[in-house]
mmCIF file of N, CA and C in Angstrom:
data_model
loop_
_atom_site.group_PDB
_atom_site.id
_atom_site.type_symbol
_atom_site.label_atom_id
_atom_site.label_comp_id
_atom_site.label_asym_id
_atom_site.label_seq_id
_atom_site.Cartn_x
_atom_site.Cartn_y
_atom_site.Cartn_z
ATOM 1 N N UNK A 1 -108.370 130.601 0.671
ATOM 2 C CA UNK A 1 -108.069 129.600 1.628
ATOM 3 C C UNK A 1 -108.026 128.239 0.963
ATOM 4 N N UNK A 2 -107.156 127.454 1.510
ATOM 5 C CA UNK A 2 -106.968 126.126 0.927
ATOM 6 C C UNK A 2 -107.762 125.102 1.707
ATOM 7 N N UNK A 3 -108.142 124.123 0.993
ATOM 8 C CA UNK A 3 -108.872 123.058 1.649
ATOM 9 C C UNK A 3 -107.872 122.093 2.247
ATOM 10 N N UNK A 4 -108.102 121.654 3.379
ATOM 11 C CA UNK A 4 -107.232 120.674 3.987
ATOM 12 C C UNK A 4 -108.014 119.382 4.137
ATOM 13 N N UNK A 5 -107.279 118.315 4.001
ATOM 14 C CA UNK A 5 -107.917 117.008 4.097
ATOM 15 C C UNK A 5 -108.068 116.592 5.537
ATOM 16 N N UNK A 6 -108.489 115.389 5.702
ATOM 17 C CA UNK A 6 -108.640 114.903 7.071
ATOM 18 C C UNK A 6 -107.292 114.868 7.756
ATOM 19 N N UNK A 7 -107.222 115.043 9.017
ATOM 20 C CA UNK A 7 -105.941 115.067 9.722
ATOM 21 C C UNK A 7 -105.268 113.697 9.644
ATOM 22 N N UNK A 8 -103.932 113.719 9.435
ATOM 23 C CA UNK A 8 -103.155 112.486 9.331
ATOM 24 C C UNK A 8 -102.804 112.049 10.739
ATOM 25 N N UNK A 9 -103.086 110.810 11.016
ATOM 26 C CA UNK A 9 -102.823 110.292 12.345
ATOM 27 C C UNK A 9 -101.532 109.487 12.281
ATOM 28 N N UNK A 10 -100.562 109.857 13.057
ATOM 29 C CA UNK A 10 -99.296 109.120 13.101
ATOM 30 C C UNK A 10 -99.248 108.309 14.380
ATOM 31 N N UNK A 11 -98.847 107.052 14.260
ATOM 32 C CA UNK A 11 -98.787 106.249 15.484
ATOM 33 C C UNK A 11 -97.618 106.711 16.345
ATOM 34 N N UNK A 12 -97.670 106.501 17.608
ATOM 35 C CA UNK A 12 -96.576 106.928 18.483
ATOM 36 C C UNK A 12 -95.305 106.140 18.169
ATOM 37 N N UNK A 13 -94.150 106.755 18.451
ATOM 38 C CA UNK A 13 -92.859 106.159 18.119
ATOM 39 C C UNK A 13 -92.628 104.842 18.853
ATOM 40 N N UNK A 14 -93.160 104.682 20.002
ATOM 41 C CA UNK A 14 -92.906 103.478 20.783
ATOM 42 C C UNK A 14 -93.499 102.253 20.101
ATOM 43 N N UNK A 15 -94.541 102.411 19.323
ATOM 44 C CA UNK A 15 -95.136 101.265 18.646
ATOM 45 C C UNK A 15 -94.415 100.941 17.351
ATOM 46 N N UNK A 16 -93.704 101.919 16.720
ATOM 47 C CA UNK A 16 -92.982 101.663 15.479
ATOM 48 C C UNK A 16 -91.766 100.783 15.723
ATOM 49 N N UNK A 17 -91.035 101.025 16.756
ATOM 50 C CA UNK A 17 -89.836 100.261 17.060
ATOM 51 C C UNK A 17 -90.067 99.479 18.332
ATOM 52 N N UNK A 18 -89.671 98.243 18.240
ATOM 53 C CA UNK A 18 -89.771 97.473 19.460
ATOM 54 C C UNK A 18 -88.519 97.729 20.269
ATOM 55 N N UNK A 19 -88.676 97.793 21.517
ATOM 56 C CA UNK A 19 -87.521 98.040 22.369
ATOM 57 C C UNK A 19 -86.691 96.768 22.443
ATOM 58 N N UNK A 20 -85.374 96.935 22.274
ATOM 59 C CA UNK A 20 -84.476 95.797 22.397
ATOM 60 C C UNK A 20 -83.800 95.887 23.740
ATOM 61 N N UNK A 21 -83.709 94.765 24.347
ATOM 62 C CA UNK A 21 -83.050 94.744 25.638
ATOM 63 C C UNK A 21 -81.556 94.660 25.415
ATOM 64 N N UNK A 22 -80.806 95.339 26.178
ATOM 65 C CA UNK A 22 -79.351 95.296 26.092
ATOM 66 C C UNK A 22 -78.862 94.002 26.711
ATOM 67 N N UNK A 23 -77.882 93.381 26.008
ATOM 68 C CA UNK A 23 -77.348 92.130 26.506
ATOM 69 C C UNK A 23 -75.946 92.396 27.009
ATOM 70 N N UNK A 24 -75.697 92.087 28.227
ATOM 71 C CA UNK A 24 -74.382 92.270 28.823
ATOM 72 C C UNK A 24 -73.717 90.916 28.968
ATOM 73 N N UNK A 25 -72.425 90.868 28.623
ATOM 74 C CA UNK A 25 -71.680 89.625 28.762
ATOM 75 C C UNK A 25 -71.217 89.493 30.202
ATOM 76 N N UNK A 26 -71.161 88.270 30.617
ATOM 77 C CA UNK A 26 -70.754 88.064 32.005
ATOM 78 C C UNK A 26 -69.275 88.333 32.151
ATOM 79 N N UNK A 27 -68.954 89.347 32.830
ATOM 80 C CA UNK A 27 -67.585 89.716 33.181
ATOM 81 C C UNK A 27 -66.666 89.798 31.961
ATOM 82 N N UNK A 28 -67.215 90.011 30.769
ATOM 83 C CA UNK A 28 -66.400 90.190 29.569
ATOM 84 C C UNK A 28 -65.750 88.916 29.074
ATOM 85 N N UNK A 29 -66.193 87.749 29.520
ATOM 86 C CA UNK A 29 -65.558 86.496 29.124
ATOM 87 C C UNK A 29 -65.782 86.223 27.627
ATOM 88 N N UNK A 30 -66.976 86.461 27.131
ATOM 89 C CA UNK A 30 -67.264 86.212 25.713
ATOM 90 C C UNK A 30 -66.477 87.159 24.814
ATOM 91 N N UNK A 31 -66.430 88.415 25.198
ATOM 92 C CA UNK A 31 -65.680 89.368 24.370
ATOM 93 C C UNK A 31 -64.188 89.073 24.409
ATOM 94 N N UNK A 32 -63.708 88.592 25.528
ATOM 95 C CA UNK A 32 -62.293 88.231 25.632
ATOM 96 C C UNK A 32 -61.976 87.043 24.718
ATOM 97 N N UNK A 33 -62.857 86.055 24.677
ATOM 98 C CA UNK A 33 -62.667 84.910 23.776
ATOM 99 C C UNK A 33 -62.686 85.359 22.320
ATOM 100 N N UNK A 34 -63.581 86.275 21.997
ATOM 101 C CA UNK A 34 -63.653 86.799 20.636
ATOM 102 C C UNK A 34 -62.369 87.527 20.258
ATOM 103 N N UNK A 35 -61.851 88.331 21.170
ATOM 104 C CA UNK A 35 -60.613 89.074 20.907
ATOM 105 C C UNK A 35 -59.438 88.116 20.729
ATOM 106 N N UNK A 36 -59.384 87.053 21.505
ATOM 107 C CA UNK A 36 -58.297 86.062 21.382
ATOM 108 C C UNK A 36 -58.376 85.355 20.038
ATOM 109 N N UNK A 37 -59.578 84.980 19.613
ATOM 110 C CA UNK A 37 -59.712 84.281 18.322
ATOM 111 C C UNK A 37 -59.343 85.202 17.159
ATOM 112 N N UNK A 38 -59.735 86.470 17.235
ATOM 113 C CA UNK A 38 -59.359 87.430 16.187
ATOM 114 C C UNK A 38 -57.850 87.620 16.162
ATOM 115 N N UNK A 39 -57.249 87.741 17.317
ATOM 116 C CA UNK A 39 -55.789 87.901 17.393
ATOM 117 C C UNK A 39 -55.057 86.703 16.814
ATOM 118 N N UNK A 40 -55.550 85.488 17.107
ATOM 119 C CA UNK A 40 -54.914 84.275 16.567
ATOM 120 C C UNK A 40 -55.014 84.220 15.046
ATOM 121 N N UNK A 41 -56.160 84.586 14.510
ATOM 122 C CA UNK A 41 -56.311 84.552 13.051
ATOM 123 C C UNK A 41 -55.393 85.597 12.398
ATOM 124 N N UNK A 42 -55.278 86.767 12.987
ATOM 125 C CA UNK A 42 -54.388 87.797 12.442
ATOM 126 C C UNK A 42 -52.931 87.337 12.491
ATOM 127 N N UNK A 43 -52.567 86.665 13.576
ATOM 128 C CA UNK A 43 -51.194 86.188 13.715
ATOM 129 C C UNK A 43 -50.891 85.104 12.682
ATOM 130 N N UNK A 44 -51.860 84.223 12.442
ATOM 131 C CA UNK A 44 -51.669 83.185 11.423
ATOM 132 C C UNK A 44 -51.463 83.800 10.046
ATOM 133 N N UNK A 45 -52.247 84.825 9.720
ATOM 134 C CA UNK A 45 -52.096 85.512 8.432
ATOM 135 C C UNK A 45 -50.713 86.145 8.311
ATOM 136 N N UNK A 46 -50.260 86.765 9.389
ATOM 137 C CA UNK A 46 -48.949 87.426 9.367
ATOM 138 C C UNK A 46 -47.826 86.406 9.191
ATOM 139 N N UNK A 47 -47.948 85.251 9.847
ATOM 140 C CA UNK A 47 -46.919 84.213 9.718
ATOM 141 C C UNK A 47 -46.881 83.646 8.305
ATOM 142 N N UNK A 48 -48.041 83.468 7.701
ATOM 143 C CA UNK A 48 -48.072 82.977 6.319
ATOM 144 C C UNK A 48 -47.400 83.968 5.375
ATOM 145 N N UNK A 49 -47.696 85.234 5.561
ATOM 146 C CA UNK A 49 -47.109 86.267 4.715
ATOM 147 C C UNK A 49 -45.602 86.344 4.921
ATOM 148 N N UNK A 50 -45.163 86.238 6.171
ATOM 149 C CA UNK A 50 -43.733 86.291 6.460
ATOM 150 C C UNK A 50 -43.035 85.067 5.889
ATOM 151 N N UNK A 51 -43.706 83.922 5.897
ATOM 152 C CA UNK A 51 -43.122 82.706 5.341
ATOM 153 C C UNK A 51 -42.890 82.817 3.848
ATOM 154 N N UNK A 52 -43.759 83.523 3.159
ATOM 155 C CA UNK A 52 -43.591 83.701 1.711
ATOM 156 C C UNK A 52 -42.410 84.601 1.390
ATOM 157 N N UNK A 53 -42.145 85.575 2.226
ATOM 158 C CA UNK A 53 -41.083 86.547 1.962
ATOM 159 C C UNK A 53 -39.840 86.294 2.800
ATOM 160 N N UNK A 54 -39.700 85.096 3.295
ATOM 161 C CA UNK A 54 -38.585 84.794 4.199
ATOM 162 C C UNK A 54 -37.268 84.786 3.443
ATOM 163 N N UNK A 55 -36.299 85.493 3.937
ATOM 164 C CA UNK A 55 -34.956 85.529 3.364
ATOM 165 C C UNK A 55 -34.069 84.568 4.148
ATOM 166 N N UNK A 56 -33.237 83.774 3.472
ATOM 167 C CA UNK A 56 -32.355 82.878 4.215
ATOM 168 C C UNK A 56 -31.345 83.672 5.030
ATOM 169 N N UNK A 57 -31.088 83.198 6.231
ATOM 170 C CA UNK A 57 -30.157 83.899 7.101
ATOM 171 C C UNK A 57 -28.732 83.493 6.768
ATOM 172 N N UNK A 58 -27.773 84.228 7.327
ATOM 173 C CA UNK A 58 -26.368 84.002 7.005
ATOM 174 C C UNK A 58 -25.907 82.616 7.445
ATOM 175 N N UNK A 59 -26.440 82.084 8.525
ATOM 176 C CA UNK A 59 -25.995 80.802 9.032
ATOM 177 C C UNK A 59 -26.526 79.616 8.233
ATOM 178 N N UNK A 60 -27.593 79.818 7.484
ATOM 179 C CA UNK A 60 -28.205 78.721 6.744
ATOM 180 C C UNK A 60 -27.539 78.578 5.378
ATOM 181 N N UNK A 61 -27.271 77.333 4.937
ATOM 182 C CA UNK A 61 -26.678 77.153 3.608
ATOM 183 C C UNK A 61 -27.705 77.457 2.526
ATOM 184 N N UNK A 62 -27.242 78.078 1.471
ATOM 185 C CA UNK A 62 -28.117 78.406 0.357
ATOM 186 C C UNK A 62 -28.196 77.216 -0.582
ATOM 187 N N UNK A 63 -29.247 77.075 -1.319
ATOM 188 C CA UNK A 63 -29.338 75.962 -2.269
ATOM 189 C C UNK A 63 -28.306 76.123 -3.387
ATOM 190 N N UNK A 64 -28.093 75.066 -4.149
ATOM 191 C CA UNK A 64 -27.067 75.061 -5.192
ATOM 192 C C UNK A 64 -27.536 75.733 -6.476
ATOM 193 N N UNK A 65 -28.482 76.639 -6.359
ATOM 194 C CA UNK A 65 -28.961 77.356 -7.538
ATOM 195 C C UNK A 65 -27.909 78.290 -8.104
ATOM 196 N N UNK A 66 -26.946 78.679 -7.309
ATOM 197 C CA UNK A 66 -25.951 79.672 -7.721
ATOM 198 C C UNK A 66 -25.149 79.158 -8.916
ATOM 199 N N UNK A 67 -24.873 77.854 -8.926
ATOM 200 C CA UNK A 67 -24.012 77.293 -9.959
ATOM 201 C C UNK A 67 -24.757 77.081 -11.274
ATOM 202 N N UNK A 68 -26.056 77.085 -11.244
ATOM 203 C CA UNK A 68 -26.833 76.892 -12.461
ATOM 204 C C UNK A 68 -27.132 78.242 -13.089
ATOM 205 N N UNK A 69 -26.921 78.323 -14.401
ATOM 206 C CA UNK A 69 -27.244 79.560 -15.104
ATOM 207 C C UNK A 69 -28.630 79.432 -15.712
ATOM 208 N N UNK A 70 -29.286 80.533 -15.845
ATOM 209 C CA UNK A 70 -30.622 80.502 -16.419
ATOM 210 C C UNK A 70 -30.527 80.258 -17.923
ATOM 211 N N UNK A 71 -31.644 79.831 -18.481
ATOM 212 C CA UNK A 71 -31.669 79.530 -19.917
ATOM 213 C C UNK A 71 -31.367 80.773 -20.744
ATOM 214 N N UNK A 72 -31.877 81.924 -20.315
ATOM 215 C CA UNK A 72 -31.661 83.132 -21.117
ATOM 216 C C UNK A 72 -30.192 83.531 -21.118
ATOM 217 N N UNK A 73 -29.510 83.367 -19.970
ATOM 218 C CA UNK A 73 -28.087 83.716 -19.929
ATOM 219 C C UNK A 73 -27.278 82.764 -20.795
ATOM 220 N N UNK A 74 -27.628 81.475 -20.781
ATOM 221 C CA UNK A 74 -26.929 80.506 -21.635
ATOM 222 C C UNK A 74 -27.117 80.858 -23.101
ATOM 223 N N UNK A 75 -28.343 81.186 -23.463
ATOM 224 C CA UNK A 75 -28.634 81.526 -24.856
ATOM 225 C C UNK A 75 -27.899 82.797 -25.266
ATOM 226 N N UNK A 76 -27.837 83.784 -24.367
ATOM 227 C CA UNK A 76 -27.129 85.020 -24.657
ATOM 228 C C UNK A 76 -25.652 84.751 -24.904
ATOM 229 N N UNK A 77 -25.052 83.891 -24.070
ATOM 230 C CA UNK A 77 -23.638 83.567 -24.267
ATOM 231 C C UNK A 77 -23.417 82.832 -25.586
ATOM 232 N N UNK A 78 -24.346 81.958 -25.971
ATOM 233 C CA UNK A 78 -24.224 81.256 -27.247
ATOM 234 C C UNK A 78 -24.282 82.236 -28.411
ATOM 235 N N UNK A 79 -25.199 83.181 -28.335
ATOM 236 C CA UNK A 79 -25.330 84.172 -29.417
ATOM 237 C C UNK A 79 -24.081 85.037 -29.500
ATOM 238 N N UNK A 80 -23.554 85.449 -28.339
ATOM 239 C CA UNK A 80 -22.331 86.262 -28.345
ATOM 240 C C UNK A 80 -21.173 85.492 -28.940
ATOM 241 N N UNK A 81 -21.058 84.196 -28.617
ATOM 242 C CA UNK A 81 -19.986 83.372 -29.174
ATOM 243 C C UNK A 81 -20.140 83.238 -30.681
ATOM 244 N N UNK A 82 -21.356 83.064 -31.155
ATOM 245 C CA UNK A 82 -21.615 82.954 -32.588
ATOM 246 C C UNK A 82 -21.222 84.245 -33.304
ATOM 247 N N UNK A 83 -21.567 85.368 -32.729
ATOM 248 C CA UNK A 83 -21.217 86.661 -33.338
ATOM 249 C C UNK A 83 -19.701 86.837 -33.375
ATOM 250 N N UNK A 84 -19.009 86.451 -32.312
ATOM 251 C CA UNK A 84 -17.543 86.576 -32.288
ATOM 252 C C UNK A 84 -16.911 85.695 -33.354
ATOM 253 N N UNK A 85 -17.429 84.497 -33.543
ATOM 254 C CA UNK A 85 -16.900 83.591 -34.579
ATOM 255 C C UNK A 85 -17.128 84.188 -35.963
ATOM 256 N N UNK A 86 -18.305 84.751 -36.192
ATOM 257 C CA UNK A 86 -18.597 85.362 -37.501
ATOM 258 C C UNK A 86 -17.675 86.550 -37.769
ATOM 259 N N UNK A 87 -17.432 87.370 -36.762
ATOM 260 C CA UNK A 87 -16.538 88.528 -36.948
ATOM 261 C C UNK A 87 -15.129 88.072 -37.286
ATOM 262 N N UNK A 88 -14.645 87.044 -36.583
ATOM 263 C CA UNK A 88 -13.295 86.546 -36.851
ATOM 264 C C UNK A 88 -13.204 85.980 -38.271
ATOM 265 N N UNK A 89 -14.235 85.244 -38.701
ATOM 266 C CA UNK A 89 -14.232 84.678 -40.055
ATOM 267 C C UNK A 89 -14.245 85.789 -41.098
ATOM 268 N N UNK A 90 -15.079 86.817 -40.897
ATOM 269 C CA UNK A 90 -15.135 87.921 -41.855
ATOM 270 C C UNK A 90 -13.804 88.677 -41.902
ATOM 271 N N UNK A 91 -13.153 88.812 -40.775
ATOM 272 C CA UNK A 91 -11.862 89.503 -40.737
ATOM 273 C C UNK A 91 -10.816 88.713 -41.518
ATOM 274 N N UNK A 92 -10.811 87.384 -41.346
ATOM 275 C CA UNK A 92 -9.866 86.553 -42.106
ATOM 276 C C UNK A 92 -10.126 86.651 -43.604
ATOM 277 N N UNK A 93 -11.422 86.634 -43.968
ATOM 278 C CA UNK A 93 -11.762 86.743 -45.392
ATOM 279 C C UNK A 93 -11.323 88.098 -45.953
ATOM 280 N N UNK A 94 -11.480 89.135 -45.190
ATOM 281 C CA UNK A 94 -11.086 90.480 -45.627
ATOM 282 C C UNK A 94 -9.584 90.543 -45.872
ATOM 283 N N UNK A 95 -8.810 89.975 -44.937
ATOM 284 C CA UNK A 95 -7.360 89.976 -45.080
ATOM 285 C C UNK A 95 -6.960 89.164 -46.308
ATOM 286 N N UNK A 96 -7.624 88.049 -46.501
ATOM 287 C CA UNK A 96 -7.324 87.186 -47.639
ATOM 288 C C UNK A 96 -7.616 87.908 -48.957
ATOM 289 N N UNK A 97 -8.743 88.611 -49.005
ATOM 290 C CA UNK A 97 -9.098 89.350 -50.224
ATOM 291 C C UNK A 97 -8.097 90.476 -50.477
ATOM 292 N N UNK A 98 -7.646 91.124 -49.420
ATOM 293 C CA UNK A 98 -6.687 92.212 -49.568
ATOM 294 C C UNK A 98 -5.355 91.683 -50.116
ATOM 295 N N UNK A 99 -4.958 90.502 -49.668
ATOM 296 C CA UNK A 99 -3.699 89.922 -50.151
ATOM 297 C C UNK A 99 -3.810 89.471 -51.595
ATOM 298 N N UNK A 100 -4.979 88.934 -51.985
ATOM 299 C CA UNK A 100 -5.162 88.434 -53.346
ATOM 300 C C UNK A 100 -5.321 89.554 -54.366
ATOM 301 N N UNK A 101 -5.803 90.716 -53.940
ATOM 302 C CA UNK A 101 -6.065 91.819 -54.850
ATOM 303 C C UNK A 101 -4.738 92.385 -55.363
ATOM 304 N N UNK A 102 -4.631 92.498 -56.671
ATOM 305 C CA UNK A 102 -3.386 93.083 -57.205
ATOM 306 C C UNK A 102 -3.362 94.588 -56.954
ATOM 307 N N UNK A 103 -2.307 95.028 -56.325
ATOM 308 C CA UNK A 103 -2.184 96.438 -55.995
ATOM 309 C C UNK A 103 -1.251 97.113 -56.987
ATOM 310 N N UNK A 104 -1.164 98.430 -56.952
ATOM 311 C CA UNK A 104 -0.224 99.130 -57.848
ATOM 312 C C UNK A 104 1.209 98.750 -57.471
ATOM 313 N N UNK A 105 1.980 98.356 -58.500
ATOM 314 C CA UNK A 105 3.333 97.846 -58.258
ATOM 315 C C UNK A 105 4.313 98.961 -57.921
ATOM 316 N N UNK A 106 4.188 100.100 -58.577
ATOM 317 C CA UNK A 106 5.182 101.149 -58.411
ATOM 318 C C UNK A 106 4.920 102.018 -57.183
ATOM 319 N N UNK A 107 3.704 102.118 -56.782
ATOM 320 C CA UNK A 107 3.303 103.016 -55.693
ATOM 321 C C UNK A 107 3.707 104.462 -55.984
ATOM 322 N N UNK A 108 3.979 104.780 -57.262
ATOM 323 C CA UNK A 108 4.345 106.153 -57.608
ATOM 324 C C UNK A 108 3.200 106.755 -58.403
ATOM 325 N N UNK A 109 2.374 107.456 -57.749
ATOM 326 C CA UNK A 109 1.280 108.129 -58.424
ATOM 327 C C UNK A 109 1.751 109.536 -58.742
ATOM 328 N N UNK A 110 1.332 110.024 -59.877
ATOM 329 C CA UNK A 110 1.723 111.388 -60.235
ATOM 330 C C UNK A 110 0.778 112.345 -59.542
ATOM 331 N N UNK A 111 1.342 113.187 -58.716
ATOM 332 C CA UNK A 111 0.533 114.166 -58.009
ATOM 333 C C UNK A 111 0.651 115.505 -58.723
ATOM 334 N N UNK A 112 -0.309 116.373 -58.569
ATOM 335 C CA UNK A 112 -0.254 117.660 -59.270
ATOM 336 C C UNK A 112 0.952 118.493 -58.842
ATOM 337 N N UNK A 113 1.472 118.311 -57.662
ATOM 338 C CA UNK A 113 2.626 119.096 -57.220
ATOM 339 C C UNK A 113 3.881 118.681 -57.974
ATOM 340 N N UNK A 114 3.970 117.436 -58.346
ATOM 341 C CA UNK A 114 5.165 116.977 -59.046
ATOM 342 C C UNK A 114 5.143 117.392 -60.521
ATOM 343 N N UNK A 115 3.976 117.554 -61.104
ATOM 344 C CA UNK A 115 3.886 117.939 -62.502
ATOM 345 C C UNK A 115 4.265 119.403 -62.709
ATOM 346 N N UNK A 116 4.074 120.259 -61.741
ATOM 347 C CA UNK A 116 4.377 121.673 -61.888
ATOM 348 C C UNK A 116 5.870 121.935 -61.714
ATOM 349 N N UNK A 117 6.213 123.098 -62.098
ATOM 350 C CA UNK A 117 7.607 123.510 -61.919
ATOM 351 C C UNK A 117 7.852 123.766 -60.447
ATOM 352 N N UNK A 118 9.081 123.576 -60.020
ATOM 353 C CA UNK A 118 9.357 123.806 -58.598
ATOM 354 C C UNK A 118 9.182 125.273 -58.246
ATOM 355 N N UNK A 119 8.708 125.522 -57.069
ATOM 356 C CA UNK A 119 8.444 126.893 -56.628
ATOM 357 C C UNK A 119 9.762 127.550 -56.246
ATOM 358 N N UNK A 120 9.784 128.803 -56.538
ATOM 359 C CA UNK A 120 10.951 129.580 -56.138
ATOM 360 C C UNK A 120 10.739 130.081 -54.730
ATOM 361 N N UNK A 121 11.766 129.965 -53.931
ATOM 362 C CA UNK A 121 11.652 130.434 -52.548
ATOM 363 C C UNK A 121 12.176 131.852 -52.446
ATOM 364 N N UNK A 122 11.495 132.612 -51.670
ATOM 365 C CA UNK A 122 11.908 134.003 -51.492
ATOM 366 C C UNK A 122 12.240 134.194 -50.041
ATOM 367 N N UNK A 123 13.371 134.791 -49.791
ATOM 368 C CA UNK A 123 13.721 135.056 -48.396
ATOM 369 C C UNK A 123 13.822 136.551 -48.187
ATOM 370 N N UNK A 124 13.333 137.035 -47.098
ATOM 371 C CA UNK A 124 13.412 138.450 -46.756
ATOM 372 C C UNK A 124 14.405 138.599 -45.629
ATOM 373 N N UNK A 125 15.379 139.404 -45.888
ATOM 374 C CA UNK A 125 16.374 139.580 -44.853
ATOM 375 C C UNK A 125 16.529 141.004 -44.453
#
């Protein structure tokens, strides 16, 4: 048999927690005011968000940003123009070098077919 200690005394539950009285709002006026204030704050947030993402409508004139090109597009066009100028210059230099280079005057190269005797043709009839 086991020894048991003195009995543990637990206080009643009513003394551990104090009873809270329920508070009722008069005819829901306070809760209605709270709901209106929450709704107004939510609406303000939605309007701010919509203002940030607002797209101009068809009837409204757009700003003159269309005519301005971005810096990167301008730079890209400059680089493309520079490359086109370099290609044209290299092409002119190539043509000039080809004209200055002395080429074979006779254009008659001896091919192995010309050095051999002519082939005899055979016809079967």
